[in-house]
């Protein structure tokens, strides 16, 4: 496990671990429920940039230390910054930090797993919504906390949440707030899986390991195709699918996988760009 800065700082707010093709980013301010202060946002963005660019990393896991996944913006820092620089200065963190973090999580060319180890609130919930999988421990929950502090929503949740749960439920969750349980998040389509607390780490490890030996280029293309199709016509989506099929059809992974299929042996994917 290494900190983003020098690999040795024990109290770094963001820890990064690379193991077997899995890059795990751990928000590490348990005393503040992994609230996002400036250092945490800066290091989270840097960690995601590193992992996105690292061809040896074929799956990214985002999780938290302690009893929370992430409770969004650090409101203590927010209030003191409001007093120092006013709303315009403090809200610049949205385009400066939250938006690039959201964009990276959504566009990196590898699968992203949110390992929701505890409560996810505000922008913390939004981060989880950007992942391909939300593995949620049974005692966790989600809270769209923005309205309770008189703010609109951010970090992409106006885009992700209605796509996950539909517009009616998205508006209920945003306007009324409150914590929804892991089980309700599963029923609503937010959680991919809810796992008993004792089995959570192992399930995340197994899933990330499975994704990290998968067809990374095909996974990347699927992420792009689904994102593109969500705001395009059918004919444009078909054209983009054709382009991506041509690209993935030219990979070594595809060639060896169809050979393996015909030879009735398991495929071994390298995930490399050809
Ligand atoms: C916190 C926080 C927190 C600091 C709990 N900060 N300390 C973008 C741009 C710029 C500005 C603003 O925002 C954004 C995006 C956003 O993310 S806005 C949304 C910010 N997040 C929230 O509003 C969530 C606030 N927290 C809560 O509603 C609750 O704490 C939840 C539902 C997450 C958990 O409830 P409990 O399990 O009952 O825990 P608690 O409320 O007792 O909190 C424990 C401690 O953590 C407590 O401190 P204390 O010193 O009393 O032990 C809280 O003050 C602190 N804490 N969230 N975001």
PDB file of N, CA and C in Angstrom, residues 52-91:
ATOM      1  N   UNK A  52      -5.270   5.401 -14.304  1.00  0.00           N
ATOM      2  CA  UNK A  52      -5.865   5.410 -15.655  1.00  0.00           C
ATOM      3  C   UNK A  52      -4.787   5.257 -16.712  1.00  0.00           C
ATOM      4  N   UNK A  53      -3.616   5.860 -16.467  1.00  0.00           N
ATOM      5  CA  UNK A  53      -2.539   5.835 -17.464  1.00  0.00           C
ATOM      6  C   UNK A  53      -1.692   4.571 -17.385  1.00  0.00           C
ATOM      7  N   UNK A  54      -1.843   3.790 -16.338  1.00  0.00           N
ATOM      8  CA  UNK A  54      -0.983   2.620 -16.109  1.00  0.00           C
ATOM      9  C   UNK A  54      -1.571   1.398 -16.823  1.00  0.00           C
ATOM     10  N   UNK A  55      -0.880   0.959 -17.879  1.00  0.00           N
ATOM     11  CA  UNK A  55      -1.410  -0.167 -18.676  1.00  0.00           C
ATOM     12  C   UNK A  55      -1.396  -1.480 -17.915  1.00  0.00           C
ATOM     13  N   UNK A  56      -0.576  -1.541 -16.859  1.00  0.00           N
ATOM     14  CA  UNK A  56      -0.541  -2.762 -16.045  1.00  0.00           C
ATOM     15  C   UNK A  56      -1.745  -2.885 -15.112  1.00  0.00           C
ATOM     16  N   UNK A  57      -2.459  -1.793 -14.936  1.00  0.00           N
ATOM     17  CA  UNK A  57      -3.649  -1.799 -14.080  1.00  0.00           C
ATOM     18  C   UNK A  57      -4.876  -1.996 -14.960  1.00  0.00           C
ATOM     19  N   UNK A  58      -5.634  -3.044 -14.661  1.00  0.00           N
ATOM     20  CA  UNK A  58      -6.760  -3.411 -15.540  1.00  0.00           C
ATOM     21  C   UNK A  58      -8.102  -3.368 -14.820  1.00  0.00           C
ATOM     22  N   UNK A  59      -8.082  -2.919 -13.577  1.00  0.00           N
ATOM     23  CA  UNK A  59      -9.328  -2.688 -12.827  1.00  0.00           C
ATOM     24  C   UNK A  59      -9.000  -1.737 -11.687  1.00  0.00           C
ATOM     25  N   UNK A  60      -9.876  -0.771 -11.465  1.00  0.00           N
ATOM     26  CA  UNK A  60      -9.677   0.193 -10.377  1.00  0.00           C
ATOM     27  C   UNK A  60     -10.788  -0.003  -9.346  1.00  0.00           C
ATOM     28  N   UNK A  61     -10.391  -0.081  -8.083  1.00  0.00           N
ATOM     29  CA  UNK A  61     -11.344  -0.191  -6.973  1.00  0.00           C
ATOM     30  C   UNK A  61     -11.253   1.089  -6.152  1.00  0.00           C
ATOM     31  N   UNK A  62     -12.391   1.678  -5.853  1.00  0.00           N
ATOM     32  CA  UNK A  62     -12.440   2.860  -4.983  1.00  0.00           C
ATOM     33  C   UNK A  62     -13.158   2.464  -3.703  1.00  0.00           C
ATOM     34  N   UNK A  63     -12.510   2.707  -2.565  1.00  0.00           N
ATOM     35  CA  UNK A  63     -13.112   2.329  -1.287  1.00  0.00           C
ATOM     36  C   UNK A  63     -12.684   3.309  -0.201  1.00  0.00           C
ATOM     37  N   UNK A  64     -13.097   3.037   1.026  1.00  0.00           N
ATOM     38  CA  UNK A  64     -12.759   3.935   2.132  1.00  0.00           C
ATOM     39  C   UNK A  64     -12.286   3.158   3.349  1.00  0.00           C
ATOM     40  N   UNK A  65     -11.584   3.867   4.230  1.00  0.00           N
ATOM     41  CA  UNK A  65     -11.141   3.277   5.496  1.00  0.00           C
ATOM     42  C   UNK A  65     -12.174   3.589   6.580  1.00  0.00           C
ATOM     43  N   UNK A  66     -12.442   2.603   7.443  1.00  0.00           N
ATOM     44  CA  UNK A  66     -13.305   2.871   8.591  1.00  0.00           C
ATOM     45  C   UNK A  66     -14.770   2.635   8.298  1.00  0.00           C
ATOM     46  N   UNK A  67     -15.640   3.381   8.988  1.00  0.00           N
ATOM     47  CA  UNK A  67     -17.066   3.066   8.926  1.00  0.00           C
ATOM     48  C   UNK A  67     -17.810   3.767   7.786  1.00  0.00           C
ATOM     49  N   UNK A  68     -17.084   4.620   7.025  1.00  0.00           N
ATOM     50  CA  UNK A  68     -17.741   5.315   5.908  1.00  0.00           C
ATOM     51  C   UNK A  68     -17.002   5.039   4.598  1.00  0.00           C
ATOM     52  N   UNK A  69     -17.740   5.101   3.512  1.00  0.00           N
ATOM     53  CA  UNK A  69     -17.112   5.105   2.180  1.00  0.00           C
ATOM     54  C   UNK A  69     -16.584   6.523   1.950  1.00  0.00           C
ATOM     55  N   UNK A  70     -17.482   7.490   1.943  1.00  0.00           N
ATOM     56  CA  UNK A  70     -17.111   8.900   1.799  1.00  0.00           C
ATOM     57  C   UNK A  70     -18.369   9.726   2.029  1.00  0.00           C
ATOM     58  N   UNK A  71     -18.258  10.783   2.833  1.00  0.00           N
ATOM     59  CA  UNK A  71     -19.435  11.610   3.136  1.00  0.00           C
ATOM     60  C   UNK A  71     -19.430  12.920   2.343  1.00  0.00           C
ATOM     61  N   UNK A  72     -18.712  12.927   1.228  1.00  0.00           N
ATOM     62  CA  UNK A  72     -18.723  14.108   0.363  1.00  0.00           C
ATOM     63  C   UNK A  72     -17.798  15.197   0.858  1.00  0.00           C
ATOM     64  N   UNK A  73     -18.080  16.393   0.410  1.00  0.00           N
ATOM     65  CA  UNK A  73     -17.264  17.546   0.781  1.00  0.00           C
ATOM     66  C   UNK A  73     -17.075  17.634   2.291  1.00  0.00           C
ATOM     67  N   UNK A  74     -15.856  17.947   2.728  1.00  0.00           N
ATOM     68  CA  UNK A  74     -15.599  18.205   4.145  1.00  0.00           C
ATOM     69  C   UNK A  74     -16.253  19.536   4.497  1.00  0.00           C
ATOM     70  N   UNK A  75     -17.336  19.458   5.277  1.00  0.00           N
ATOM     71  CA  UNK A  75     -18.121  20.663   5.542  1.00  0.00           C
ATOM     72  C   UNK A  75     -17.438  21.600   6.542  1.00  0.00           C
ATOM     73  N   UNK A  76     -16.543  21.038   7.368  1.00  0.00           N
ATOM     74  CA  UNK A  76     -15.784  21.933   8.268  1.00  0.00           C
ATOM     75  C   UNK A  76     -14.867  22.832   7.435  1.00  0.00           C
ATOM     76  N   UNK A  77     -14.147  22.221   6.512  1.00  0.00           N
ATOM     77  CA  UNK A  77     -13.269  23.007   5.636  1.00  0.00           C
ATOM     78  C   UNK A  77     -14.109  23.965   4.785  1.00  0.00           C
ATOM     79  N   UNK A  78     -15.251  23.462   4.299  1.00  0.00           N
ATOM     80  CA  UNK A  78     -16.108  24.272   3.435  1.00  0.00           C
ATOM     81  C   UNK A  78     -16.539  25.559   4.140  1.00  0.00           C
ATOM     82  N   UNK A  79     -16.973  25.423   5.393  1.00  0.00           N
ATOM     83  CA  UNK A  79     -17.456  26.595   6.129  1.00  0.00           C
ATOM     84  C   UNK A  79     -16.317  27.581   6.379  1.00  0.00           C
ATOM     85  N   UNK A  80     -15.140  27.067   6.733  1.00  0.00           N
ATOM     86  CA  UNK A  80     -14.052  28.017   6.982  1.00  0.00           C
ATOM     87  C   UNK A  80     -13.602  28.684   5.680  1.00  0.00           C
ATOM     88  N   UNK A  81     -13.650  27.965   4.568  1.00  0.00           N
ATOM     89  CA  UNK A  81     -13.296  28.555   3.272  1.00  0.00           C
ATOM     90  C   UNK A  81     -14.370  29.564   2.811  1.00  0.00           C
ATOM     91  N   UNK A  82     -15.649  29.247   3.138  1.00  0.00           N
ATOM     92  CA  UNK A  82     -16.728  30.201   2.802  1.00  0.00           C
ATOM     93  C   UNK A  82     -16.460  31.550   3.467  1.00  0.00           C
ATOM     94  N   UNK A  83     -16.031  31.476   4.731  1.00  0.00           N
ATOM     95  CA  UNK A  83     -15.749  32.708   5.469  1.00  0.00           C
ATOM     96  C   UNK A  83     -14.508  33.409   4.918  1.00  0.00           C
ATOM     97  N   UNK A  84     -13.546  32.618   4.439  1.00  0.00           N
ATOM     98  CA  UNK A  84     -12.294  33.216   3.938  1.00  0.00           C
ATOM     99  C   UNK A  84     -12.455  33.814   2.545  1.00  0.00           C
ATOM    100  N   UNK A  85     -13.010  33.037   1.621  1.00  0.00           N
ATOM    101  CA  UNK A  85     -12.978  33.457   0.205  1.00  0.00           C
ATOM    102  C   UNK A  85     -14.355  33.649  -0.421  1.00  0.00           C
ATOM    103  N   UNK A  86     -15.430  33.366   0.351  1.00  0.00           N
ATOM    104  CA  UNK A  86     -16.775  33.568  -0.175  1.00  0.00           C
ATOM    105  C   UNK A  86     -17.204  32.430  -1.084  1.00  0.00           C
ATOM    106  N   UNK A  87     -18.511  32.425  -1.435  1.00  0.00           N
ATOM    107  CA  UNK A  87     -19.062  31.287  -2.183  1.00  0.00           C
ATOM    108  C   UNK A  87     -18.415  31.072  -3.544  1.00  0.00           C
ATOM    109  N   UNK A  88     -18.103  32.153  -4.246  1.00  0.00           N
ATOM    110  CA  UNK A  88     -17.544  31.971  -5.588  1.00  0.00           C
ATOM    111  C   UNK A  88     -16.200  31.255  -5.529  1.00  0.00           C
ATOM    112  N   UNK A  89     -15.365  31.694  -4.593  1.00  0.00           N
ATOM    113  CA  UNK A  89     -14.047  31.073  -4.440  1.00  0.00           C
ATOM    114  C   UNK A  89     -14.153  29.616  -4.026  1.00  0.00           C
ATOM    115  N   UNK A  90     -15.010  29.340  -3.049  1.00  0.00           N
ATOM    116  CA  UNK A  90     -15.052  27.979  -2.513  1.00  0.00           C
ATOM    117  C   UNK A  90     -15.711  27.012  -3.494  1.00  0.00           C
ATOM    118  N   UNK A  91     -16.706  27.476  -4.235  1.00  0.00           N
ATOM    119  CA  UNK A  91     -17.398  26.565  -5.170  1.00  0.00           C
ATOM    120  C   UNK A  91     -16.597  26.299  -6.448  1.00  0.00           C
TER     121      UNK A  91
END
